Short mmCIF file of C-alpha atoms and ligand atoms in Angstrom, two decimals:
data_model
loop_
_atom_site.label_atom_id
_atom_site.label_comp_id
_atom_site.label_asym_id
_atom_site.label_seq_id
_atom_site.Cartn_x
_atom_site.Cartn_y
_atom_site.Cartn_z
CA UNK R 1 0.00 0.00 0.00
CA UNK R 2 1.16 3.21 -1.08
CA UNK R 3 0.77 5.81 2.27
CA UNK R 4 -0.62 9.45 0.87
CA UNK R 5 -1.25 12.38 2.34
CA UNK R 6 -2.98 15.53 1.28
CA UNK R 7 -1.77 19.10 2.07
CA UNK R 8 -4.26 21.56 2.06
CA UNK R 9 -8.15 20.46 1.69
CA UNK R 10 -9.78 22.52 -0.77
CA UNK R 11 -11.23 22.41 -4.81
CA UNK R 12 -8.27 20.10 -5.74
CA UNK R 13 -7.06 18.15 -2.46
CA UNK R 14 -10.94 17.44 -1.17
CA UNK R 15 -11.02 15.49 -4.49
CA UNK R 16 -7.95 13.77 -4.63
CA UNK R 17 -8.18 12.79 -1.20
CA UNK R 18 -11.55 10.63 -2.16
CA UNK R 19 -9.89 9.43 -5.27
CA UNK R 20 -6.93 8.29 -3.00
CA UNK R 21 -9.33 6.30 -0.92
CA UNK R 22 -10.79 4.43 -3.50
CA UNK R 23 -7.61 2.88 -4.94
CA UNK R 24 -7.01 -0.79 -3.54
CA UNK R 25 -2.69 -0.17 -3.12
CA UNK R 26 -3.28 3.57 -1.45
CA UNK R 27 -4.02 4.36 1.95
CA UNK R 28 -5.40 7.89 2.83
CA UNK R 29 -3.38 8.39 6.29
CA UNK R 30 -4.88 12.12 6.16
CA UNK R 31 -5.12 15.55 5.36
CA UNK R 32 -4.47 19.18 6.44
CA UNK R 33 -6.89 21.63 7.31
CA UNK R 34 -5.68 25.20 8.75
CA UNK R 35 -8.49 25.69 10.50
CA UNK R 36 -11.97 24.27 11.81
CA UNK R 37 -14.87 24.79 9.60
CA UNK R 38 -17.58 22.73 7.70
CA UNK R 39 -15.20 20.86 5.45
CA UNK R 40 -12.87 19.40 8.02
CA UNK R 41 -16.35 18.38 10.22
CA UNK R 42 -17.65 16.26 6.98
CA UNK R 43 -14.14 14.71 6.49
CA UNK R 44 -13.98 13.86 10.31
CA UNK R 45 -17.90 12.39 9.86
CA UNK R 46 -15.79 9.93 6.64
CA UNK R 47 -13.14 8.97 8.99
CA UNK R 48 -10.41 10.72 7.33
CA UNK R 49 -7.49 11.66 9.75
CA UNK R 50 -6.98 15.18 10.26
CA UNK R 51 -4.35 17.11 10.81
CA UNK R 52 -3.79 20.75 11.91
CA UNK R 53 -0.93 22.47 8.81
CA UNK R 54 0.70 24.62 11.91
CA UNK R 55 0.97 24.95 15.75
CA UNK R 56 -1.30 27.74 15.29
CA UNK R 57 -3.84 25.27 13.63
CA UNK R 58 -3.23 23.17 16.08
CA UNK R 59 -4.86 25.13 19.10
CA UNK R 60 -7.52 26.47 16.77
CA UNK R 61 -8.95 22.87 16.62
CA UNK R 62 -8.24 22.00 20.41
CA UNK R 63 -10.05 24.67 21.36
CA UNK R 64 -12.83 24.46 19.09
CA UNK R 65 -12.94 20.72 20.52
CA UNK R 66 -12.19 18.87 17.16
CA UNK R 67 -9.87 16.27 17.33
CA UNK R 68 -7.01 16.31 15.43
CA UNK R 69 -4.17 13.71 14.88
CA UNK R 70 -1.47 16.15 14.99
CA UNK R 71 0.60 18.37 12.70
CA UNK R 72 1.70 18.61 8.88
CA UNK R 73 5.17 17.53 10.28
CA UNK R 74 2.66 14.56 12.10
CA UNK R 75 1.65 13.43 8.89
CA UNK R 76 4.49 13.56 6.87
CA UNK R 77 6.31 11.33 9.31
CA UNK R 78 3.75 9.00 8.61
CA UNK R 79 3.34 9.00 4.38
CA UNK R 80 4.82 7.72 1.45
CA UNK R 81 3.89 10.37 -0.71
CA UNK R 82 1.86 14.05 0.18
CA UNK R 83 0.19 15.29 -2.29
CA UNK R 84 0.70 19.43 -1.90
CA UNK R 85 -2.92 21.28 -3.13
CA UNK R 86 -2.35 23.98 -1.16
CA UNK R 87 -3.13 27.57 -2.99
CA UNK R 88 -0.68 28.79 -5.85
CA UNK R 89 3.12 29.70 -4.77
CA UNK R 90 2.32 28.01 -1.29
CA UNK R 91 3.53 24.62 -2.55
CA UNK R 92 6.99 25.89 -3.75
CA UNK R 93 7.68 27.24 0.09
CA UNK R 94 6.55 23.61 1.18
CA UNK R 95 8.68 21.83 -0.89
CA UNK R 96 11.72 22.05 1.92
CA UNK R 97 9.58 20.26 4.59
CA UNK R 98 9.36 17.73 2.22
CA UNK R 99 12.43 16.87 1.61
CA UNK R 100 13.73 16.90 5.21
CA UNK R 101 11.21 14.61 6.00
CA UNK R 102 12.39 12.22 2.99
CA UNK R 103 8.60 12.03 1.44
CA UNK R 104 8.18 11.95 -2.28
CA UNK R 105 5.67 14.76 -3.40
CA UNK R 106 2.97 15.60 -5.93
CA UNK R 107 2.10 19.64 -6.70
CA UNK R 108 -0.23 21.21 -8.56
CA UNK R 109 -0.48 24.02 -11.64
CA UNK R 110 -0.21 26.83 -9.64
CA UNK R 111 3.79 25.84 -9.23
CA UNK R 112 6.24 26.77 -11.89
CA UNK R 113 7.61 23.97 -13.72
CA UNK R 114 11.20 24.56 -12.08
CA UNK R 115 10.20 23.67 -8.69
CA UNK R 116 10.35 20.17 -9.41
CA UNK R 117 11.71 20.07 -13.41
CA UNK R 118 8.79 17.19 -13.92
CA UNK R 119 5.18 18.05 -15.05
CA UNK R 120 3.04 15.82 -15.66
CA UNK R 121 -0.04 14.61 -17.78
CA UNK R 122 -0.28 10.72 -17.38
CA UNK R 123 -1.11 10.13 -20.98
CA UNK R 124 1.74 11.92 -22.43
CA UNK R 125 4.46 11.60 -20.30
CA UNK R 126 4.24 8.46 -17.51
CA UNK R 127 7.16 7.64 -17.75
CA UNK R 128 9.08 11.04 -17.35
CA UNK R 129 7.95 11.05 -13.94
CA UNK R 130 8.85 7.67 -13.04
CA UNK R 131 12.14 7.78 -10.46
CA UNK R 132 11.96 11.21 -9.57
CA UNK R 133 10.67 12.06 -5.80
CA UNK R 134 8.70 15.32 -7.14
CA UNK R 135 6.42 16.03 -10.09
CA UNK R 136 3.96 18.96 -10.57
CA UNK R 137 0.98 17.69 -12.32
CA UNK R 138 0.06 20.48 -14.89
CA UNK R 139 -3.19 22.77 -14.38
CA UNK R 140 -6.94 22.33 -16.06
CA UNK R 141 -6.37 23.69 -18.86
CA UNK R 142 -3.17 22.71 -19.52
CA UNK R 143 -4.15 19.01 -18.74
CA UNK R 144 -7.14 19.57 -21.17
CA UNK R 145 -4.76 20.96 -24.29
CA UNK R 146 -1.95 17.98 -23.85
CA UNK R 147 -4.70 15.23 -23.63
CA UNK R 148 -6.05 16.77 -26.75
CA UNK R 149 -3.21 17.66 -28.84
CA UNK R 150 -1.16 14.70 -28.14
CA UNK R 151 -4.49 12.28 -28.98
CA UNK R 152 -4.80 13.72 -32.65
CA UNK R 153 -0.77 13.96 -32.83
CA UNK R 154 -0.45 10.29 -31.97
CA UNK R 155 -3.14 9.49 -34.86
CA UNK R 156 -2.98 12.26 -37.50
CA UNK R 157 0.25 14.26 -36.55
CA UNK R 158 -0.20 18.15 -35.15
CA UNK R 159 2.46 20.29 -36.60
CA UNK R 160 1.24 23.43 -34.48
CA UNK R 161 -1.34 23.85 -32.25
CA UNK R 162 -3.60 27.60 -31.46
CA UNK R 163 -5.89 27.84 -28.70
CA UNK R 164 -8.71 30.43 -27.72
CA UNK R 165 -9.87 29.80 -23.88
CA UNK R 166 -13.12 31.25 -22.58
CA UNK R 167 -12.13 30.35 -18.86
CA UNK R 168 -14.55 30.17 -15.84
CA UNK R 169 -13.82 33.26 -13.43
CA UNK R 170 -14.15 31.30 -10.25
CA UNK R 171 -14.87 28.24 -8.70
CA UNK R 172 -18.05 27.63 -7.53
CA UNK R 173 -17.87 28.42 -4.01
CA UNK R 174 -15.29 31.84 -4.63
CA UNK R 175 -17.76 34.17 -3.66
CA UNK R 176 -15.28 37.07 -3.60
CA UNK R 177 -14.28 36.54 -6.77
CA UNK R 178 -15.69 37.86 -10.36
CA UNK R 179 -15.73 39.31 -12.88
CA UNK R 180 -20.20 39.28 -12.46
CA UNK R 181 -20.47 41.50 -15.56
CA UNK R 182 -17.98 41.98 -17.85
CA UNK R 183 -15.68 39.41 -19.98
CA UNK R 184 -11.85 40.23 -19.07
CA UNK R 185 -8.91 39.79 -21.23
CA UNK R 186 -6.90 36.93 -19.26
CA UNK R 187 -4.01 38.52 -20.19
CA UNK R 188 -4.72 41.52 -22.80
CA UNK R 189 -1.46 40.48 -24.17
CA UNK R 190 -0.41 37.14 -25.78
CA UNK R 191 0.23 34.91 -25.22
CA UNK R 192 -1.57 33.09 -22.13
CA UNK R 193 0.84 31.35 -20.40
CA UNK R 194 -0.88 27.93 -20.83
CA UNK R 195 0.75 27.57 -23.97
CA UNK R 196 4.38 27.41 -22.50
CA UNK R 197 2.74 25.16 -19.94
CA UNK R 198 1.90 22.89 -22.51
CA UNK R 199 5.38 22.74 -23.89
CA UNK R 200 6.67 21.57 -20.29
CA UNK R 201 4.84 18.15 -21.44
CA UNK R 202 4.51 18.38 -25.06
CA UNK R 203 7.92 19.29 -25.96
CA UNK R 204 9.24 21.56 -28.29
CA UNK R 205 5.00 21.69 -29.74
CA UNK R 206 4.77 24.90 -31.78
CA UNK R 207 1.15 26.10 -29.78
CA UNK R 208 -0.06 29.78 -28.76
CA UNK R 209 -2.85 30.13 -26.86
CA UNK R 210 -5.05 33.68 -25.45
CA UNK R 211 -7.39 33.64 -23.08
CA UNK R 212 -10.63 35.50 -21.79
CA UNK R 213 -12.47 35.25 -18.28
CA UNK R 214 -16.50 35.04 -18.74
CA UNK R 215 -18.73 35.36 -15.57
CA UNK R 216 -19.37 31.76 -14.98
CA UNK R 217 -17.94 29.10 -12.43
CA UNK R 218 -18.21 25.29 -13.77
CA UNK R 219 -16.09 24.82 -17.14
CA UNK R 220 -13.78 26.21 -19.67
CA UNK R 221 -13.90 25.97 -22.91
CA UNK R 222 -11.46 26.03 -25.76
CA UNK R 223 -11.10 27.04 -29.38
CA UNK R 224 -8.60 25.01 -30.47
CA UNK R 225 -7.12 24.87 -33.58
CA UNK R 226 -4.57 22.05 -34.96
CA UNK R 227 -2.57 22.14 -37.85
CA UNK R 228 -2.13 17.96 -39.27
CA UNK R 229 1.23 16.58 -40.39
CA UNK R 230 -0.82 14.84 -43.08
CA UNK R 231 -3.65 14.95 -45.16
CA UNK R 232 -6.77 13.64 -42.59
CA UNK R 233 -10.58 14.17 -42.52
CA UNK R 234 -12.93 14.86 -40.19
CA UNK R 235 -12.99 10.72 -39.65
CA UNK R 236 -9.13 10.28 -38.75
CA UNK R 237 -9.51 13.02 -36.21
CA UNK R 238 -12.36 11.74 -34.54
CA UNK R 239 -10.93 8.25 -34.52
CA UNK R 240 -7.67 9.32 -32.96
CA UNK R 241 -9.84 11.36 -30.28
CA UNK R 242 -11.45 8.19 -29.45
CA UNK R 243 -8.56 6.33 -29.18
CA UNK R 244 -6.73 8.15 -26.30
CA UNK R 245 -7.99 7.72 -22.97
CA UNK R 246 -9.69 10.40 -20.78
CA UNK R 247 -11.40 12.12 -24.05
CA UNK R 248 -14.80 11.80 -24.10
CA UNK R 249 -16.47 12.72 -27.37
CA UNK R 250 -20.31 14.60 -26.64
CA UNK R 251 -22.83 15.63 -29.46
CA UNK R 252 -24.75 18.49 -29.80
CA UNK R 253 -27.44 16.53 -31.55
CA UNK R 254 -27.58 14.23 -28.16
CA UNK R 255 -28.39 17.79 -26.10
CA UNK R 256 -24.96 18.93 -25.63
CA UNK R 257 -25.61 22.69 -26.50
CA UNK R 258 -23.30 24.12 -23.75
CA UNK R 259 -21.16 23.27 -20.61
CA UNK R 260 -24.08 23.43 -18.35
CA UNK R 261 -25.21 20.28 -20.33
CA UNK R 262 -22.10 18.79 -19.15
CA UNK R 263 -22.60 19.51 -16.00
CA UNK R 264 -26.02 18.42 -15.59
CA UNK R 265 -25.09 14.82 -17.19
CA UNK R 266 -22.37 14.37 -14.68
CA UNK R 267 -25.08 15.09 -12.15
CA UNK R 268 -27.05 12.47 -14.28
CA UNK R 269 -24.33 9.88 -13.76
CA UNK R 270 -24.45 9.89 -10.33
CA UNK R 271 -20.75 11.62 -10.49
CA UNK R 272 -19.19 12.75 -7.22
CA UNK R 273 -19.33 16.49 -6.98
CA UNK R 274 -20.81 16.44 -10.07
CA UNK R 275 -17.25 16.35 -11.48
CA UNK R 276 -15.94 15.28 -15.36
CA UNK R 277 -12.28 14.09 -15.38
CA UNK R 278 -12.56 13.73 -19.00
CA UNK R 279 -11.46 16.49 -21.26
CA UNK R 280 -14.56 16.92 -23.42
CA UNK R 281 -14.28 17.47 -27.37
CA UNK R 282 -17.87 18.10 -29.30
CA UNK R 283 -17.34 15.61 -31.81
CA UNK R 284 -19.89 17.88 -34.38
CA UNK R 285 -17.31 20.57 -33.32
CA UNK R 286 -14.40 18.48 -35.28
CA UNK R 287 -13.90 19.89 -38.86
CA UNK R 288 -11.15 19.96 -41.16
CA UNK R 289 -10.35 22.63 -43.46
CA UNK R 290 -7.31 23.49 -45.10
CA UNK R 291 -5.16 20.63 -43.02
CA UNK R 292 -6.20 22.50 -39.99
CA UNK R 293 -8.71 20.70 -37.39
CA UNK R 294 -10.82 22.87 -35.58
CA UNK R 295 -12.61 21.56 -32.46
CA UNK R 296 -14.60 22.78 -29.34
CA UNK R 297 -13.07 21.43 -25.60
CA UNK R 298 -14.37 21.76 -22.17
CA UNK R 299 -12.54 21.23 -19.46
CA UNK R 300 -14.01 20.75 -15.73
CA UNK R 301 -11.59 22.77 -13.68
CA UNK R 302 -12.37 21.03 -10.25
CA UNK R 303 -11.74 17.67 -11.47
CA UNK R 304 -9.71 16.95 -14.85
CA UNK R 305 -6.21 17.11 -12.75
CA UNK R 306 -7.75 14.27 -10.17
CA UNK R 307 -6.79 11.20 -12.01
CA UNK R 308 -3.65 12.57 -13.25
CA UNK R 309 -2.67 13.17 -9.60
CA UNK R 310 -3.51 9.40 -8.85
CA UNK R 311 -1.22 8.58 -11.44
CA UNK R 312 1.62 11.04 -10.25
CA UNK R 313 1.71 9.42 -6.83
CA UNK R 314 1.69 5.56 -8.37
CA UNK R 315 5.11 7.24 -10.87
CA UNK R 316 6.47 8.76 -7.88
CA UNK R 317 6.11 6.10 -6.15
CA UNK R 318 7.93 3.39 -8.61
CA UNK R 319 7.12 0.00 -9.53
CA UNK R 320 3.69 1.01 -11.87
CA UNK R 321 3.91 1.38 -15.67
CA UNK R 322 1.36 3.73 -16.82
CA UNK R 323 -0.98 1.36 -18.49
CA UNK R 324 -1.75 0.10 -15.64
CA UNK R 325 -1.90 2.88 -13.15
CA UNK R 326 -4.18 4.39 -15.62
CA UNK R 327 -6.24 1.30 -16.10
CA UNK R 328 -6.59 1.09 -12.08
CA UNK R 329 -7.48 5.08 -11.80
CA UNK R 330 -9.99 5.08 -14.59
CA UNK R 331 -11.33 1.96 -13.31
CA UNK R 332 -12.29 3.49 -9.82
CA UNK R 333 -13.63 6.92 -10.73
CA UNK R 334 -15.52 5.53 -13.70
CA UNK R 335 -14.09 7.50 -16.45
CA UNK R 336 -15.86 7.03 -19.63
CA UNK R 337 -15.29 7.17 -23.43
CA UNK R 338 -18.73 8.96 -23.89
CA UNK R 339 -22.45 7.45 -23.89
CA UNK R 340 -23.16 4.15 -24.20
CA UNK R 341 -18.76 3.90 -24.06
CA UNK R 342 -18.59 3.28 -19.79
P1 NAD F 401 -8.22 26.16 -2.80
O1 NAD F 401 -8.06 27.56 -2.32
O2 NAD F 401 -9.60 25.68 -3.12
O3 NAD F 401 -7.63 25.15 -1.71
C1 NAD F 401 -6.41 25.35 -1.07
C2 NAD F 401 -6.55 24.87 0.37
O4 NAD F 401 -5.28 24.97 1.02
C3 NAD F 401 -7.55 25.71 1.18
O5 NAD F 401 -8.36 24.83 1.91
C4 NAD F 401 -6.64 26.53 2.11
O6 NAD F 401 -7.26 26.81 3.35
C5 NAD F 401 -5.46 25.58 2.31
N1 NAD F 401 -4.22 26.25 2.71
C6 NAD F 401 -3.94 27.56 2.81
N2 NAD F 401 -2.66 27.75 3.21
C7 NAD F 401 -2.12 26.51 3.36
C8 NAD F 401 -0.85 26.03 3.76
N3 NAD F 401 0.14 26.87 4.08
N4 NAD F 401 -0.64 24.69 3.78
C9 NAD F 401 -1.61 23.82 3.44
N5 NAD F 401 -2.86 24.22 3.08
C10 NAD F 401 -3.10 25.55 3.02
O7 NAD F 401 -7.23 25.97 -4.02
P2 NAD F 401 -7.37 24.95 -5.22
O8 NAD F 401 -8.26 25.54 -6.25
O9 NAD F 401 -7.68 23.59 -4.68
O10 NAD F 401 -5.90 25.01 -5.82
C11 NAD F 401 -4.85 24.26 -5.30
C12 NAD F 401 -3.79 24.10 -6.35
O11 NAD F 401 -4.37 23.41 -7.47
C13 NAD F 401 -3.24 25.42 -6.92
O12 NAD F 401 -1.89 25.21 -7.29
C14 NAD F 401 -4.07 25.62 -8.16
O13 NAD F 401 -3.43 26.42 -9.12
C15 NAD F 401 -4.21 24.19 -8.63
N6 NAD F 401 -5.38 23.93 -9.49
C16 NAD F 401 -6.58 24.49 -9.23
C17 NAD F 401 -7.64 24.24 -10.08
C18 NAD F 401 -8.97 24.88 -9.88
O14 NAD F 401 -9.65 25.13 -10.84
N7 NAD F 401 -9.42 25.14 -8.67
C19 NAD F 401 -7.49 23.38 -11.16
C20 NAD F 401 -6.26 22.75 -11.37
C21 NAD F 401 -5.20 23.06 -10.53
#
């Protein structure tokens, strides 16, 4: 059994934490909270050990009468592998506690790529991360564009790739976040910077990307635009979509109008949280013109990442090859092709 723990318990470690505890060779030994609210109460009431990330933490839940199993330091002494979800830049100043505690570690997007020289999309590039005590897995988006790209590169061949994101402004429980009105240039100037994050897994890809924040909280979705190494239709880019794993193809003519379809048939699936760790490409959306494939992707921010973090721990943690950490994942969250494809 692998031993995990999660550092900080919010959008990305509440999930990975419950995708930790249903693989059969990981044990959740617990997670971090800084403070007592609502969140830590439900994962006390599903058994999950808790522990405080500071001192300070520490006599915020003693005297708020939780019960805690100690300290970050607590935890790590007692984990193969933590898995850092903590807020953006607060992983990178984590990193030393790590490694004077001798655990292996798993961060998110919000890190550059240098803190740990490994990032990470299962799909791509397994075996990259396999040996190495640290990995970042990439962010949404960035996970959406490499599971994309590299599906119609390994069938068809992308020579460059070009990407418009509409991205959500917040999750859904940021209330302090907008914008409410207005659609803001994310940044004015090009290009986004989940382009060169693509390029930290796709090497050497020739891809720009620009992006735009609209005033809604569940998806994103991308324009994206491939150039093909070869002459391909319509039919060779589909296939290839439906070849890779963690794509699933949706059809307007089925009801899939907009991302709040999406939503509403994870809810229909009985999906935890509601949440889609596929990357979603319309397949009606796939059309070729001028050896350029042009497609429409949505990407679940809260969950897309979850699986690949699974499989970051398993390459961290040695003695997996990725067919069959991925095979195990998919298996226990359920991930599906598309309808009718479980
Ligand atoms: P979040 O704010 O929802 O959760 C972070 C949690 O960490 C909170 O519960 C916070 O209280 C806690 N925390 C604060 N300081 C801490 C500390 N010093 N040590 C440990 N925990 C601490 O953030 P999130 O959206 O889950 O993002 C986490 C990481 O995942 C970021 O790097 C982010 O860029 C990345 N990410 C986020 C999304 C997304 O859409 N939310 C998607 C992919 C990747």
């Amino acid at each position: 059994m692998i031993r995990v723990g999660v550092n900080g318990y919010g959008t990305i470690g509440r999930r990975v934490a419950d995708a930790v505890r249903k693989q059969e060779d990981m044990e959740l030994v617990g997670v971090t909270k800084t403070k007592p609210d609502y969140k830590s109460a439900v994962a006390l009431e599903k058994g999950i050990g808790l522990y405080a990330v500071d001192m300070k933490g520490l006599e915020a839940f003693r005297a708020a009468g939780v019960s805690v199993r100690g300290t970050l330091n607590d935890m790590l002494q007692r984990v193969d592998v933590v898995v850092d979800a903590s807020p953006e830049d607060v992983g990178a100043t984590n990193k030393k506690m790590y490694e004077q505690a001798g655990v292996r570690a798993v961060f998110q997007g919000g890190e550059e790529h240098s803190l740990t020289g490994v990032s990470f999309v299962a799909q791509c590039n397994f075996d990259e991360a396999v040996g190495k005590t640290m990995v970042r897995c990439v962010s949404c988006n960035t996970t959406g564009l490499c599971r994309t790209i590299h599906a119609v590169d390994t069938g068809v061949g992308v020579s460059r790739a070009r990407a418009v994101l509409a991205r959500r402004a917040a999750d859904p429980d940021e209330v302090g976040k907008g914008p409410i009105d207005a659609v803001v240039l994310d940044p004015p100037t090009l290009p986004s910077h989940h382009g060169p994050d693509v390029q930290t897994v796709l090497h050497g890809l020739n891809i720009a990307t620009m992006a735009f924040k609209v005033p809604t909280t569940h998806m994103h979705l991308h324009s994206l635009i491939l150039s093909l190494k070869r002459p391909a239709t319509k039919d060779d880019v589909v296939r290839a979509l439906e070849a890779a794993p963690r794509t699933m193809l949706v059809d307007s003519r089925m009801g899939f109008k907009s991302t709040a379809n999406l939503m509403d048939l994870a809810r229909e699936l009985g999906r935890t949280r509601n949440d889609i760790y596929e990357a979603v490409v319309w397949r009606d959306s796939v059309t070729v013109v001028d050896g350029e494939a042009y497609m429409f992707l949505a990407v679940h921010q809260e969950a897309i990442v979850v699986p690949e973090n699974v499989d970051a721990v398993r390459a961290v943690a040695g003695g997996y090859d990725k067919k069959r950490s991925m095979g195990m994942t998919d298996a226990s969250l359920g991930v599906r092709k598309g309808l009718g494809q479980p």
